[in-house]
mmCIF file with all atom_site columns, C-alpha atoms in Angstrom:
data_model
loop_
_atom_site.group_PDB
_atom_site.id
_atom_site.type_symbol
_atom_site.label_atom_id
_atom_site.label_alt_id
_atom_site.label_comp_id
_atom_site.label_asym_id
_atom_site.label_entity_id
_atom_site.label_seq_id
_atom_site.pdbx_PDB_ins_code
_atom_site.Cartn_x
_atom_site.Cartn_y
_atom_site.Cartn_z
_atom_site.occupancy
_atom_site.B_iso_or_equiv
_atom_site.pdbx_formal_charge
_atom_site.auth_seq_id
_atom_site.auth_comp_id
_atom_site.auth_asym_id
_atom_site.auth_atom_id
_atom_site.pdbx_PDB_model_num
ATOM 1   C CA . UNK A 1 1   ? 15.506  -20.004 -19.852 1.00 84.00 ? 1   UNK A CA 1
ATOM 2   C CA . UNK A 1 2   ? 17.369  -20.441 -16.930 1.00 90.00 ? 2   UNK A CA 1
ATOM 3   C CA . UNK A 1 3   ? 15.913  -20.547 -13.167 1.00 92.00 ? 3   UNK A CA 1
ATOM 4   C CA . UNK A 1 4   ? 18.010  -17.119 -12.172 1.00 94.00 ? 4   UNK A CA 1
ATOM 5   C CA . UNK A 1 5   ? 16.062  -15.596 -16.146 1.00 93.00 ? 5   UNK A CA 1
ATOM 6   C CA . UNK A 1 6   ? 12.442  -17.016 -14.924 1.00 92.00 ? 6   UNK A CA 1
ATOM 7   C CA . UNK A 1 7   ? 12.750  -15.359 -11.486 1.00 94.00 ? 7   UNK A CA 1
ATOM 8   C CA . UNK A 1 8   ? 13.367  -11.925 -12.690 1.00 95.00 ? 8   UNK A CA 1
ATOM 9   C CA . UNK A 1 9   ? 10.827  -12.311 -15.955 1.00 91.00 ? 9   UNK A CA 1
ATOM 10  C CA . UNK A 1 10  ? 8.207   -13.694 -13.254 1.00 91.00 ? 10  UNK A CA 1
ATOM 11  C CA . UNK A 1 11  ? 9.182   -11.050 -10.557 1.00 92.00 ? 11  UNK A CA 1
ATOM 12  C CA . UNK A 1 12  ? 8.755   -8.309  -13.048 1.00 93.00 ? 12  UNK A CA 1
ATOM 13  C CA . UNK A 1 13  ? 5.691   -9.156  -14.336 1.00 89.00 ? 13  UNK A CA 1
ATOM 14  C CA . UNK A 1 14  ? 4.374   -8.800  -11.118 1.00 89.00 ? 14  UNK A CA 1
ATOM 15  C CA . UNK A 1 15  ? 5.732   -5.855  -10.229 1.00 91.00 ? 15  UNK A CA 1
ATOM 16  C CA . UNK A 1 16  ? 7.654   -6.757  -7.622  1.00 92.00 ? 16  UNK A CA 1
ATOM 17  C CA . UNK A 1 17  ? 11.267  -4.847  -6.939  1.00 95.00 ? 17  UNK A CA 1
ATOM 18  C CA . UNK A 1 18  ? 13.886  -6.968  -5.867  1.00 95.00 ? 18  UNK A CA 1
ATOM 19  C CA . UNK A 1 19  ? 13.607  -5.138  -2.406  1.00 96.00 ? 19  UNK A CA 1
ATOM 20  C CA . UNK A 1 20  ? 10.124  -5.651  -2.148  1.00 96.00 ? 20  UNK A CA 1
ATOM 21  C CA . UNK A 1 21  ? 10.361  -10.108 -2.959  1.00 96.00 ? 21  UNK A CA 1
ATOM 22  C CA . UNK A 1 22  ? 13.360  -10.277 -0.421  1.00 96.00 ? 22  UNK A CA 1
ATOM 23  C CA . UNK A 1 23  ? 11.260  -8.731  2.458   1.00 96.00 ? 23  UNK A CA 1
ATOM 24  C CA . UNK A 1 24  ? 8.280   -10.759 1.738   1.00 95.00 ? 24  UNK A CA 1
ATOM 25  C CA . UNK A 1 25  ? 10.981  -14.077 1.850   1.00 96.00 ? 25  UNK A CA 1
ATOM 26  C CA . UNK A 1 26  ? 12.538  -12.191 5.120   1.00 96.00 ? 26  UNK A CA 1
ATOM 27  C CA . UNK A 1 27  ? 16.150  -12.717 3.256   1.00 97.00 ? 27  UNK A CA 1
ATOM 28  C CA . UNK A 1 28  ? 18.192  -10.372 2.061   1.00 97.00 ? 28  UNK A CA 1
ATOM 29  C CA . UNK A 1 29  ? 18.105  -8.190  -1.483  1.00 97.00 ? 29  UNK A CA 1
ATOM 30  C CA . UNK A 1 30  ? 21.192  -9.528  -2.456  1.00 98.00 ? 30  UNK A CA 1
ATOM 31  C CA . UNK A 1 31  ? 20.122  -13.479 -2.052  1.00 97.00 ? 31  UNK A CA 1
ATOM 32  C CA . UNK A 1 32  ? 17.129  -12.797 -4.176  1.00 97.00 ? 32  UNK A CA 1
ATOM 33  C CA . UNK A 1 33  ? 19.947  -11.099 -7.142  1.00 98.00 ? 33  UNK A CA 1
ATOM 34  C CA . UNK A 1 34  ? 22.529  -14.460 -6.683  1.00 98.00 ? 34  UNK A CA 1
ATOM 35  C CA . UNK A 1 35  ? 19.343  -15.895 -7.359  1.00 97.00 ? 35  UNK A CA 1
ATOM 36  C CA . UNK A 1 36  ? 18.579  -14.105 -10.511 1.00 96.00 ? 36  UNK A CA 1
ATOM 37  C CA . UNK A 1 37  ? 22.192  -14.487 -11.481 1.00 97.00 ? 37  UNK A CA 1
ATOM 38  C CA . UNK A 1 38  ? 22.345  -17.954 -11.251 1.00 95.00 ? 38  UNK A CA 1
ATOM 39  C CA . UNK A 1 39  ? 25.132  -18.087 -8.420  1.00 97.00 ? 39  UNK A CA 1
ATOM 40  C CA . UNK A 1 40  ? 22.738  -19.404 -6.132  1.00 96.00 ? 40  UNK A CA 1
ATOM 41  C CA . UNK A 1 41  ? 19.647  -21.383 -5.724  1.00 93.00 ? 41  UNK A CA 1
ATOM 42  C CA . UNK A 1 42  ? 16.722  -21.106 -3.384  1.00 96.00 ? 42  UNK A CA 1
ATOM 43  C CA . UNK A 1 43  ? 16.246  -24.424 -1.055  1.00 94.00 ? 43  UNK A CA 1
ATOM 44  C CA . UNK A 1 44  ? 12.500  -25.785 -1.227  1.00 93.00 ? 44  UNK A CA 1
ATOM 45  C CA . UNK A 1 45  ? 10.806  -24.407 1.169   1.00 94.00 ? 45  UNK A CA 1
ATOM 46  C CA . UNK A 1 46  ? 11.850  -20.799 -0.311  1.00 95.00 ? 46  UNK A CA 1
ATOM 47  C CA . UNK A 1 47  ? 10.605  -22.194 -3.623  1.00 94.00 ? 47  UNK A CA 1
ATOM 48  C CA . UNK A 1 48  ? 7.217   -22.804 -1.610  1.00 94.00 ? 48  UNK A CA 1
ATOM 49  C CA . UNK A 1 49  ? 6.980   -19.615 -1.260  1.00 95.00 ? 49  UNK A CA 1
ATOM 50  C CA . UNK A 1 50  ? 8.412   -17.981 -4.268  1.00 95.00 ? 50  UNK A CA 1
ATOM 51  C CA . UNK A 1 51  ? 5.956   -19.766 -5.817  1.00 92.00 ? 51  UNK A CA 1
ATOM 52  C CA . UNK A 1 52  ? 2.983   -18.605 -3.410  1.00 92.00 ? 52  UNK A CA 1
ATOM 53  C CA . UNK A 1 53  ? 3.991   -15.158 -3.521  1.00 93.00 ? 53  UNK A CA 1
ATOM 54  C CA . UNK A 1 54  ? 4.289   -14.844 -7.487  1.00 91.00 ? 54  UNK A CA 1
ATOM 55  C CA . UNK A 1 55  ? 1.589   -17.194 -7.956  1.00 87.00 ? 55  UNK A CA 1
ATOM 56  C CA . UNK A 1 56  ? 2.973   -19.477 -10.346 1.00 88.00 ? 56  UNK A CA 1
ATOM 57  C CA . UNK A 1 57  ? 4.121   -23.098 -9.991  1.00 87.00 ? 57  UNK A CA 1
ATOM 58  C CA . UNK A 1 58  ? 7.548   -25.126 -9.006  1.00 89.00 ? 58  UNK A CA 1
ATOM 59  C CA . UNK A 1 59  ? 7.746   -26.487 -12.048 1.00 87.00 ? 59  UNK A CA 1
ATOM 60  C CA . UNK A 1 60  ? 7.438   -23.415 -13.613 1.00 86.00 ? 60  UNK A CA 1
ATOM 61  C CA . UNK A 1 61  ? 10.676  -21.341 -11.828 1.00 86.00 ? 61  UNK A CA 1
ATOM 62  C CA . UNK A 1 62  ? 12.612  -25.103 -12.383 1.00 87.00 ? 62  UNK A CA 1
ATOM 63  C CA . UNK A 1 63  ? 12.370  -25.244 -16.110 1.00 84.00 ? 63  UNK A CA 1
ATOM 64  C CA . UNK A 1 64  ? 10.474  -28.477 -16.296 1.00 84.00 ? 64  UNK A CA 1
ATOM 65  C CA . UNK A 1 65  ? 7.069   -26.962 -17.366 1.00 74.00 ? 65  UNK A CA 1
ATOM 66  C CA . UNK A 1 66  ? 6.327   -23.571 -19.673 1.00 67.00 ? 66  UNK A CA 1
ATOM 67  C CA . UNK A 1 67  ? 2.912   -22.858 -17.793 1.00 52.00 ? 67  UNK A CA 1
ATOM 68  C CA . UNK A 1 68  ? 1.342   -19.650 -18.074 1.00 50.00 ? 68  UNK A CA 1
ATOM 69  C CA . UNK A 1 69  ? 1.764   -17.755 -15.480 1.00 48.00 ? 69  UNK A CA 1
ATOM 70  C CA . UNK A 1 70  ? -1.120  -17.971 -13.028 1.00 48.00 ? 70  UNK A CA 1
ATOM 71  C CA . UNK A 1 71  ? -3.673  -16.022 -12.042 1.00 49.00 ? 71  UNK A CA 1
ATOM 72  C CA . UNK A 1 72  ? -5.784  -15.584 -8.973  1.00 53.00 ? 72  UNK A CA 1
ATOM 73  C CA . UNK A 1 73  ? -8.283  -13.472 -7.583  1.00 56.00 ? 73  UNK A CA 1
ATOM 74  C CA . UNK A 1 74  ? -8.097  -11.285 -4.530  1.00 58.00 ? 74  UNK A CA 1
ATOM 75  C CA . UNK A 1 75  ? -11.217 -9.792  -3.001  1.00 56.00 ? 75  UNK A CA 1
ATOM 76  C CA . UNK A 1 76  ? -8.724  -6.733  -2.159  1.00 58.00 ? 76  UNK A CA 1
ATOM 77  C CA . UNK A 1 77  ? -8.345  -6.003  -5.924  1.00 66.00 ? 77  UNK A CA 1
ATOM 78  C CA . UNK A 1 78  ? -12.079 -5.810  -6.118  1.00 69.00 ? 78  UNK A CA 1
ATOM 79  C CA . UNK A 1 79  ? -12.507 -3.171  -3.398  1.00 72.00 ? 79  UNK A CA 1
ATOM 80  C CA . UNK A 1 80  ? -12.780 -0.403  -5.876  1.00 80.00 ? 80  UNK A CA 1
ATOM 81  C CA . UNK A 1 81  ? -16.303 -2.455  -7.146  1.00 80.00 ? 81  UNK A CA 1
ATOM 82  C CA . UNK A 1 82  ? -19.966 -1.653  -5.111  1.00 84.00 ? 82  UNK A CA 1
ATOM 83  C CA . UNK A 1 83  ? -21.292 -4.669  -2.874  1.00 82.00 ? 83  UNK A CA 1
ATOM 84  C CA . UNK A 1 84  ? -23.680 -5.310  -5.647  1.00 87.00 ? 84  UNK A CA 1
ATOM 85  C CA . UNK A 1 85  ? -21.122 -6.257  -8.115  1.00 83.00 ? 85  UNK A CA 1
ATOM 86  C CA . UNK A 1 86  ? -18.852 -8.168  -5.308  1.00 78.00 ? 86  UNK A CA 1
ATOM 87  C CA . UNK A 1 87  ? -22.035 -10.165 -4.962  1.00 83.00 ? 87  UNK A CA 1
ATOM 88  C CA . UNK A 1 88  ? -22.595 -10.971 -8.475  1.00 85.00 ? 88  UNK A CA 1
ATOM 89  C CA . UNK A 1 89  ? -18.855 -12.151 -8.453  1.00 80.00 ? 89  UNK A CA 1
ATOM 90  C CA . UNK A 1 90  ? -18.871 -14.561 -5.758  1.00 79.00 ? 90  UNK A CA 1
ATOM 91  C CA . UNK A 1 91  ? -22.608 -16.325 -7.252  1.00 83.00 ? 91  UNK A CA 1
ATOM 92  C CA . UNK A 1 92  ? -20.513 -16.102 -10.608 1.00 84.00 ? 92  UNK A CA 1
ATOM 93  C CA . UNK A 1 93  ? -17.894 -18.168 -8.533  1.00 78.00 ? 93  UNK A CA 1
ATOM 94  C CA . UNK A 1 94  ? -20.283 -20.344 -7.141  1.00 79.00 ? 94  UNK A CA 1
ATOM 95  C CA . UNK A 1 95  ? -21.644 -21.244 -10.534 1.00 83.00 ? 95  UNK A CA 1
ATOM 96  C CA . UNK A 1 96  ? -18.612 -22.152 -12.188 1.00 80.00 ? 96  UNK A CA 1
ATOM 97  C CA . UNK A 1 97  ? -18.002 -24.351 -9.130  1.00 77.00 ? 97  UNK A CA 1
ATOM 98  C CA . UNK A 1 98  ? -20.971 -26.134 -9.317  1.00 83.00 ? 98  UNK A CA 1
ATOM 99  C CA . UNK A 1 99  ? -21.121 -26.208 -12.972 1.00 82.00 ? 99  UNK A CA 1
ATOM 100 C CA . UNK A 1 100 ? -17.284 -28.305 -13.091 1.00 79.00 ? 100 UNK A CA 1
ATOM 101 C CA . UNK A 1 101 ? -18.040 -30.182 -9.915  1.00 72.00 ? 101 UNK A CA 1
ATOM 102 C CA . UNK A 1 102 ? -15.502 -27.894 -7.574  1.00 54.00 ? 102 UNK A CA 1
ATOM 103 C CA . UNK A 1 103 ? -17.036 -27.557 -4.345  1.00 49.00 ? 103 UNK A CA 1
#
């Protein structure tokens, strides 16, 4: 899969128009589709934050790994959930922290 074939895949999963990725990397729509069409390619620092913004590594949008695509958690997706089950969350957090030595 090509750079220009990972973008898109990775962009769509995400649910992110081509619109939408351009103004959160404040360039223009049609930078982000040379992108996806392989005419052009991003310099590093965009790739910093292409990668940031889709949440899934360097390596991944370059070719030279076949990671999953990551995951994170956002305390705004669990504003929908009561204090009570926030809480339990965050000592589940802790846990898992303390239980693989992350601190």
């Amino acid at each position: 899969m090509t750079f220009g074939e990972r973008l898109r895949h990775i962009r769509k999963k995400r649910g992110l128009s081509l619109n939408k990725l351009a103004e959160l990397l404040n360039v223009a729509p049609i930078t982000v589709s040379r992108w996806e069409r392989n005419q052009r390619e991003p310099d590093f620092g965009t790739l910093q934050k292409l990668s940031e913004i889709l949440d899934i590594s360097i390596d991944y949008l370059l070719g030279k790994e076949d990671a999953k695509i990551g995951t994170s958690l956002n305390l705004e997706d669990l504003s929908d959930l009561p204090d009570e089950a926030i809480k339990s969350i965050e000592e589940f957090i802790d846990f898992v922290r303390k239980k693989y030595g992350k601190k």
